């Protein structure tokens, strides 16, 4: 029943950054702030959710110019100084800038659901690095965070990834104009949430003759 926005919680995100800095899991450089993954990993297990090992991440990392401000390429931004042309910079103790991509989720979920909650959902593609970073931010502040993680797999169109650029993009409203919404719902629910759902005209039409009762 709550649909919070990242821009409505800038103050909360700044306070989290202050706390992470105070805990020693972040550092400031060139008026930006980064999470120190290697420091965090000394007492925690970064990568546990996705099954990645920090040693493998270090070994497989290529040095890139955009990472020169970081102590380690694995570190991620908590606060970034805004470029001059940025349309929505925010004032902070470090610079006029923007919060890191992962920070908003940690800030809003713990504000409304508490330091620990039952289920965190999301697509399979968010497991790493997004959700790993959310966990690191929360547990770096001694917040247990989510008990269970439910990652749904991808929806494909006749075996191909759905995208506007490929011209195979279908919205729910378009589907509902062509098919009974209950049939679409049953088609989606018939697959395990961690399985790829492949949509095709043949597949969904086959559900027309399938008796079902959905509440």
mmCIF file of C-alpha atoms in Angstrom:
data_model
loop_
_atom_site.group_PDB
_atom_site.id
_atom_site.type_symbol
_atom_site.label_atom_id
_atom_site.label_comp_id
_atom_site.label_asym_id
_atom_site.label_seq_id
_atom_site.Cartn_x
_atom_site.Cartn_y
_atom_site.Cartn_z
ATOM 1 C CA UNK A 1 0.000 0.000 0.000
ATOM 2 C CA UNK A 2 3.077 2.258 0.046
ATOM 3 C CA UNK A 3 4.791 3.428 -3.126
ATOM 4 C CA UNK A 4 7.716 5.577 -1.964
ATOM 5 C CA UNK A 5 10.002 7.474 -4.332
ATOM 6 C CA UNK A 6 13.757 7.883 -4.170
ATOM 7 C CA UNK A 7 13.529 11.654 -4.581
ATOM 8 C CA UNK A 8 11.214 11.812 -1.576
ATOM 9 C CA UNK A 9 13.818 10.161 0.656
ATOM 10 C CA UNK A 10 17.048 12.041 -0.015
ATOM 11 C CA UNK A 11 17.391 12.986 3.663
ATOM 12 C CA UNK A 12 17.112 9.342 4.748
ATOM 13 C CA UNK A 13 19.725 8.305 2.190
ATOM 14 C CA UNK A 14 22.147 10.986 3.359
ATOM 15 C CA UNK A 15 21.695 9.842 6.968
ATOM 16 C CA UNK A 16 22.473 6.258 5.974
ATOM 17 C CA UNK A 17 25.664 7.385 4.235
ATOM 18 C CA UNK A 18 26.721 9.254 7.380
ATOM 19 C CA UNK A 19 26.155 6.122 9.461
ATOM 20 C CA UNK A 20 28.047 3.863 7.041
ATOM 21 C CA UNK A 21 30.969 6.304 7.082
ATOM 22 C CA UNK A 22 30.919 6.304 10.890
ATOM 23 C CA UNK A 23 31.024 2.487 10.887
ATOM 24 C CA UNK A 24 34.140 2.562 8.703
ATOM 25 C CA UNK A 25 32.581 0.822 5.699
ATOM 26 C CA UNK A 26 32.768 3.818 3.362
ATOM 27 C CA UNK A 27 35.212 6.540 2.379
ATOM 28 C CA UNK A 28 35.083 9.962 0.770
ATOM 29 C CA UNK A 29 37.149 10.862 -2.273
ATOM 30 C CA UNK A 30 36.840 13.888 -4.558
ATOM 31 C CA UNK A 31 33.562 14.918 -2.834
ATOM 32 C CA UNK A 32 31.957 11.552 -3.644
ATOM 33 C CA UNK A 33 31.419 8.654 -1.226
ATOM 34 C CA UNK A 34 32.039 4.963 -1.956
ATOM 35 C CA UNK A 35 31.215 1.773 -0.077
ATOM 36 C CA UNK A 36 34.376 -0.151 0.859
ATOM 37 C CA UNK A 37 33.550 -3.709 -0.199
ATOM 38 C CA UNK A 38 36.865 -5.251 0.872
ATOM 39 C CA UNK A 39 36.614 -3.662 4.328
ATOM 40 C CA UNK A 40 33.044 -4.920 4.683
ATOM 41 C CA UNK A 41 34.080 -8.404 3.573
ATOM 42 C CA UNK A 42 36.521 -8.666 6.462
ATOM 43 C CA UNK A 43 33.597 -9.185 8.844
ATOM 44 C CA UNK A 44 30.745 -10.065 6.478
ATOM 45 C CA UNK A 45 30.207 -12.165 3.356
ATOM 46 C CA UNK A 46 29.770 -9.976 0.288
ATOM 47 C CA UNK A 47 28.413 -12.134 -2.530
ATOM 48 C CA UNK A 48 26.641 -14.751 -0.398
ATOM 49 C CA UNK A 49 23.232 -14.158 -2.002
ATOM 50 C CA UNK A 50 24.453 -14.639 -5.573
ATOM 51 C CA UNK A 51 27.063 -17.263 -4.727
ATOM 52 C CA UNK A 52 29.972 -15.068 -5.796
ATOM 53 C CA UNK A 53 33.308 -15.072 -4.003
ATOM 54 C CA UNK A 54 35.154 -11.802 -3.492
ATOM 55 C CA UNK A 55 38.406 -13.428 -4.653
ATOM 56 C CA UNK A 56 36.850 -14.308 -7.994
ATOM 57 C CA UNK A 57 35.388 -10.820 -8.371
ATOM 58 C CA UNK A 58 38.810 -9.281 -7.813
ATOM 59 C CA UNK A 59 40.482 -11.688 -10.238
ATOM 60 C CA UNK A 60 37.962 -11.041 -13.012
ATOM 61 C CA UNK A 61 37.901 -7.242 -12.691
ATOM 62 C CA UNK A 62 39.445 -5.115 -15.410
ATOM 63 C CA UNK A 63 40.966 -1.758 -14.541
ATOM 64 C CA UNK A 64 38.886 1.053 -16.026
ATOM 65 C CA UNK A 65 39.442 4.801 -16.070
ATOM 66 C CA UNK A 66 36.045 5.502 -14.496
ATOM 67 C CA UNK A 67 37.108 3.487 -11.444
ATOM 68 C CA UNK A 68 40.229 5.490 -10.601
ATOM 69 C CA UNK A 69 38.560 7.251 -7.649
ATOM 70 C CA UNK A 70 37.793 3.957 -5.960
ATOM 71 C CA UNK A 71 40.101 2.056 -3.649
ATOM 72 C CA UNK A 72 38.905 -1.118 -5.352
ATOM 73 C CA UNK A 73 36.886 -1.733 -8.551
ATOM 74 C CA UNK A 74 34.358 -3.699 -6.466
ATOM 75 C CA UNK A 75 33.439 -0.597 -4.443
ATOM 76 C CA UNK A 76 30.178 1.118 -5.335
ATOM 77 C CA UNK A 77 28.951 4.684 -5.049
ATOM 78 C CA UNK A 78 26.896 5.876 -2.100
ATOM 79 C CA UNK A 79 27.016 9.499 -3.236
ATOM 80 C CA UNK A 80 28.268 10.921 -6.518
ATOM 81 C CA UNK A 81 29.061 14.532 -7.305
ATOM 82 C CA UNK A 82 26.668 15.710 -9.996
ATOM 83 C CA UNK A 83 27.954 16.700 -13.389
ATOM 84 C CA UNK A 84 27.341 20.392 -14.282
ATOM 85 C CA UNK A 85 24.506 19.490 -16.657
ATOM 86 C CA UNK A 86 22.725 17.138 -14.251
ATOM 87 C CA UNK A 87 19.040 18.054 -14.076
ATOM 88 C CA UNK A 88 18.430 17.135 -10.421
ATOM 89 C CA UNK A 89 21.409 17.543 -8.060
ATOM 90 C CA UNK A 90 20.807 17.489 -4.306
ATOM 91 C CA UNK A 91 22.794 19.270 -1.565
ATOM 92 C CA UNK A 92 24.707 17.054 0.852
ATOM 93 C CA UNK A 93 27.643 17.296 3.294
ATOM 94 C CA UNK A 94 29.934 16.126 0.491
ATOM 95 C CA UNK A 95 28.767 17.843 -2.688
ATOM 96 C CA UNK A 96 25.759 18.728 -4.763
ATOM 97 C CA UNK A 97 25.115 15.339 -6.223
ATOM 98 C CA UNK A 98 22.984 12.212 -6.322
ATOM 99 C CA UNK A 99 22.678 9.064 -4.185
ATOM 100 C CA UNK A 100 24.057 5.789 -5.446
ATOM 101 C CA UNK A 101 21.682 3.506 -7.327
ATOM 102 C CA UNK A 102 21.531 0.864 -4.564
ATOM 103 C CA UNK A 103 21.018 3.241 -1.658
ATOM 104 C CA UNK A 104 17.393 4.206 -2.229
ATOM 105 C CA UNK A 105 16.162 0.623 -1.839
ATOM 106 C CA UNK A 106 17.924 0.066 1.478
ATOM 107 C CA UNK A 107 16.696 3.398 2.809
ATOM 108 C CA UNK A 108 13.046 3.000 1.855
ATOM 109 C CA UNK A 109 12.614 -0.692 2.670
ATOM 110 C CA UNK A 110 14.043 -0.376 6.177
ATOM 111 C CA UNK A 111 12.083 2.816 6.835
ATOM 112 C CA UNK A 112 8.708 1.273 6.041
ATOM 113 C CA UNK A 113 9.278 -2.422 6.788
ATOM 114 C CA UNK A 114 11.774 -2.229 9.652
ATOM 115 C CA UNK A 115 15.356 -3.399 10.039
ATOM 116 C CA UNK A 116 14.269 -6.939 9.182
ATOM 117 C CA UNK A 117 11.358 -8.042 7.013
ATOM 118 C CA UNK A 118 10.136 -11.284 5.497
ATOM 119 C CA UNK A 119 10.379 -11.131 1.709
ATOM 120 C CA UNK A 120 12.384 -9.102 -0.803
ATOM 121 C CA UNK A 121 11.449 -9.638 -4.441
ATOM 122 C CA UNK A 122 12.951 -8.673 -7.762
ATOM 123 C CA UNK A 123 14.102 -9.922 -11.123
ATOM 124 C CA UNK A 124 16.875 -12.493 -11.449
ATOM 125 C CA UNK A 125 19.051 -9.836 -13.106
ATOM 126 C CA UNK A 126 19.037 -7.760 -9.898
ATOM 127 C CA UNK A 127 20.552 -10.447 -7.679
ATOM 128 C CA UNK A 128 24.063 -9.174 -8.459
ATOM 129 C CA UNK A 129 25.206 -6.530 -7.927
ATOM 130 C CA UNK A 130 22.083 -4.601 -6.898
ATOM 131 C CA UNK A 131 20.746 -6.826 -4.145
ATOM 132 C CA UNK A 132 24.209 -7.727 -2.868
ATOM 133 C CA UNK A 133 24.883 -4.018 -2.444
ATOM 134 C CA UNK A 134 21.561 -3.477 -0.677
ATOM 135 C CA UNK A 135 22.485 -6.219 1.787
ATOM 136 C CA UNK A 136 25.958 -4.790 2.363
ATOM 137 C CA UNK A 137 24.588 -1.324 3.108
ATOM 138 C CA UNK A 138 22.001 -2.662 5.569
ATOM 139 C CA UNK A 139 24.152 -5.226 7.344
ATOM 140 C CA UNK A 140 27.016 -2.781 7.523
ATOM 141 C CA UNK A 141 24.662 -0.862 9.813
ATOM 142 C CA UNK A 142 23.768 -4.031 11.753
ATOM 143 C CA UNK A 143 20.330 -4.268 10.129
ATOM 144 C CA UNK A 144 19.453 -7.944 9.405
ATOM 145 C CA UNK A 145 17.461 -6.904 6.303
ATOM 146 C CA UNK A 146 15.413 -9.465 4.302
ATOM 147 C CA UNK A 147 14.878 -13.002 5.600
ATOM 148 C CA UNK A 148 13.906 -14.477 2.226
ATOM 149 C CA UNK A 149 14.700 -13.508 -1.353
ATOM 150 C CA UNK A 150 12.402 -14.319 -4.272
ATOM 151 C CA UNK A 151 13.934 -13.646 -7.683
ATOM 152 C CA UNK A 152 11.600 -14.049 -10.638
ATOM 153 C CA UNK A 153 13.033 -15.108 -13.963
ATOM 154 C CA UNK A 154 12.690 -13.433 -17.337
ATOM 155 C CA UNK A 155 9.734 -13.201 -19.728
ATOM 156 C CA UNK A 156 10.647 -13.979 -23.331
ATOM 157 C CA UNK A 157 8.653 -13.640 -26.549
ATOM 158 C CA UNK A 158 8.927 -16.730 -28.734
ATOM 159 C CA UNK A 159 12.344 -17.477 -27.290
ATOM 160 C CA UNK A 160 13.684 -13.930 -27.612
ATOM 161 C CA UNK A 161 14.207 -11.280 -24.949
ATOM 162 C CA UNK A 162 11.334 -8.794 -24.945
ATOM 163 C CA UNK A 163 12.493 -5.295 -25.899
ATOM 164 C CA UNK A 164 11.130 -2.261 -27.717
ATOM 165 C CA UNK A 165 14.168 -2.203 -30.000
ATOM 166 C CA UNK A 166 13.353 -5.727 -31.214
ATOM 167 C CA UNK A 167 9.769 -4.799 -31.974
ATOM 168 C CA UNK A 168 8.395 -7.671 -29.875
ATOM 169 C CA UNK A 169 7.257 -5.584 -26.917
ATOM 170 C CA UNK A 170 3.766 -6.442 -25.611
ATOM 171 C CA UNK A 171 1.978 -4.600 -22.799
ATOM 172 C CA UNK A 172 -0.612 -6.101 -20.471
ATOM 173 C CA UNK A 173 -3.270 -3.743 -21.838
ATOM 174 C CA UNK A 174 -2.599 -5.070 -25.343
ATOM 175 C CA UNK A 175 -2.864 -8.635 -24.084
ATOM 176 C CA UNK A 176 -6.134 -7.914 -22.296
ATOM 177 C CA UNK A 177 -7.615 -6.557 -25.526
ATOM 178 C CA UNK A 178 -6.864 -9.849 -27.240
ATOM 179 C CA UNK A 179 -7.309 -12.401 -24.448
ATOM 180 C CA UNK A 180 -9.332 -12.945 -21.297
ATOM 181 C CA UNK A 181 -7.321 -11.375 -18.423
ATOM 182 C CA UNK A 182 -7.934 -14.489 -16.292
ATOM 183 C CA UNK A 183 -6.380 -16.614 -19.034
ATOM 184 C CA UNK A 184 -3.305 -14.355 -19.087
ATOM 185 C CA UNK A 185 -3.098 -14.567 -15.317
ATOM 186 C CA UNK A 186 -3.310 -18.346 -15.373
ATOM 187 C CA UNK A 187 -0.675 -18.521 -18.119
ATOM 188 C CA UNK A 188 1.747 -16.524 -15.947
ATOM 189 C CA UNK A 189 0.941 -18.419 -12.750
ATOM 190 C CA UNK A 190 1.349 -21.844 -14.369
ATOM 191 C CA UNK A 191 5.145 -21.495 -14.428
ATOM 192 C CA UNK A 192 7.395 -21.482 -11.383
ATOM 193 C CA UNK A 193 8.478 -17.952 -10.560
ATOM 194 C CA UNK A 194 12.146 -18.868 -11.041
ATOM 195 C CA UNK A 195 11.522 -20.342 -14.494
ATOM 196 C CA UNK A 196 11.700 -18.430 -17.753
ATOM 197 C CA UNK A 197 8.199 -17.766 -19.105
ATOM 198 C CA UNK A 198 8.139 -17.906 -22.892
ATOM 199 C CA UNK A 199 5.123 -16.146 -24.388
ATOM 200 C CA UNK A 200 3.766 -17.042 -27.798
ATOM 201 C CA UNK A 201 0.377 -16.996 -29.488
ATOM 202 C CA UNK A 202 0.344 -20.789 -29.535
ATOM 203 C CA UNK A 203 1.226 -21.087 -25.861
ATOM 204 C CA UNK A 204 -1.411 -18.718 -24.534
ATOM 205 C CA UNK A 205 -4.140 -19.990 -26.858
ATOM 206 C CA UNK A 206 -3.563 -23.501 -25.506
ATOM 207 C CA UNK A 207 -4.815 -22.243 -22.131
ATOM 208 C CA UNK A 208 -8.271 -21.508 -23.587
ATOM 209 C CA UNK A 209 -9.267 -25.125 -23.247
ATOM 210 C CA UNK A 210 -7.731 -25.550 -19.801
ATOM 211 C CA UNK A 211 -10.348 -25.439 -17.015
ATOM 212 C CA UNK A 212 -9.213 -23.318 -14.082
ATOM 213 C CA UNK A 213 -10.633 -21.476 -11.116
ATOM 214 C CA UNK A 214 -8.681 -18.460 -9.866
ATOM 215 C CA UNK A 215 -9.518 -16.372 -6.857
#
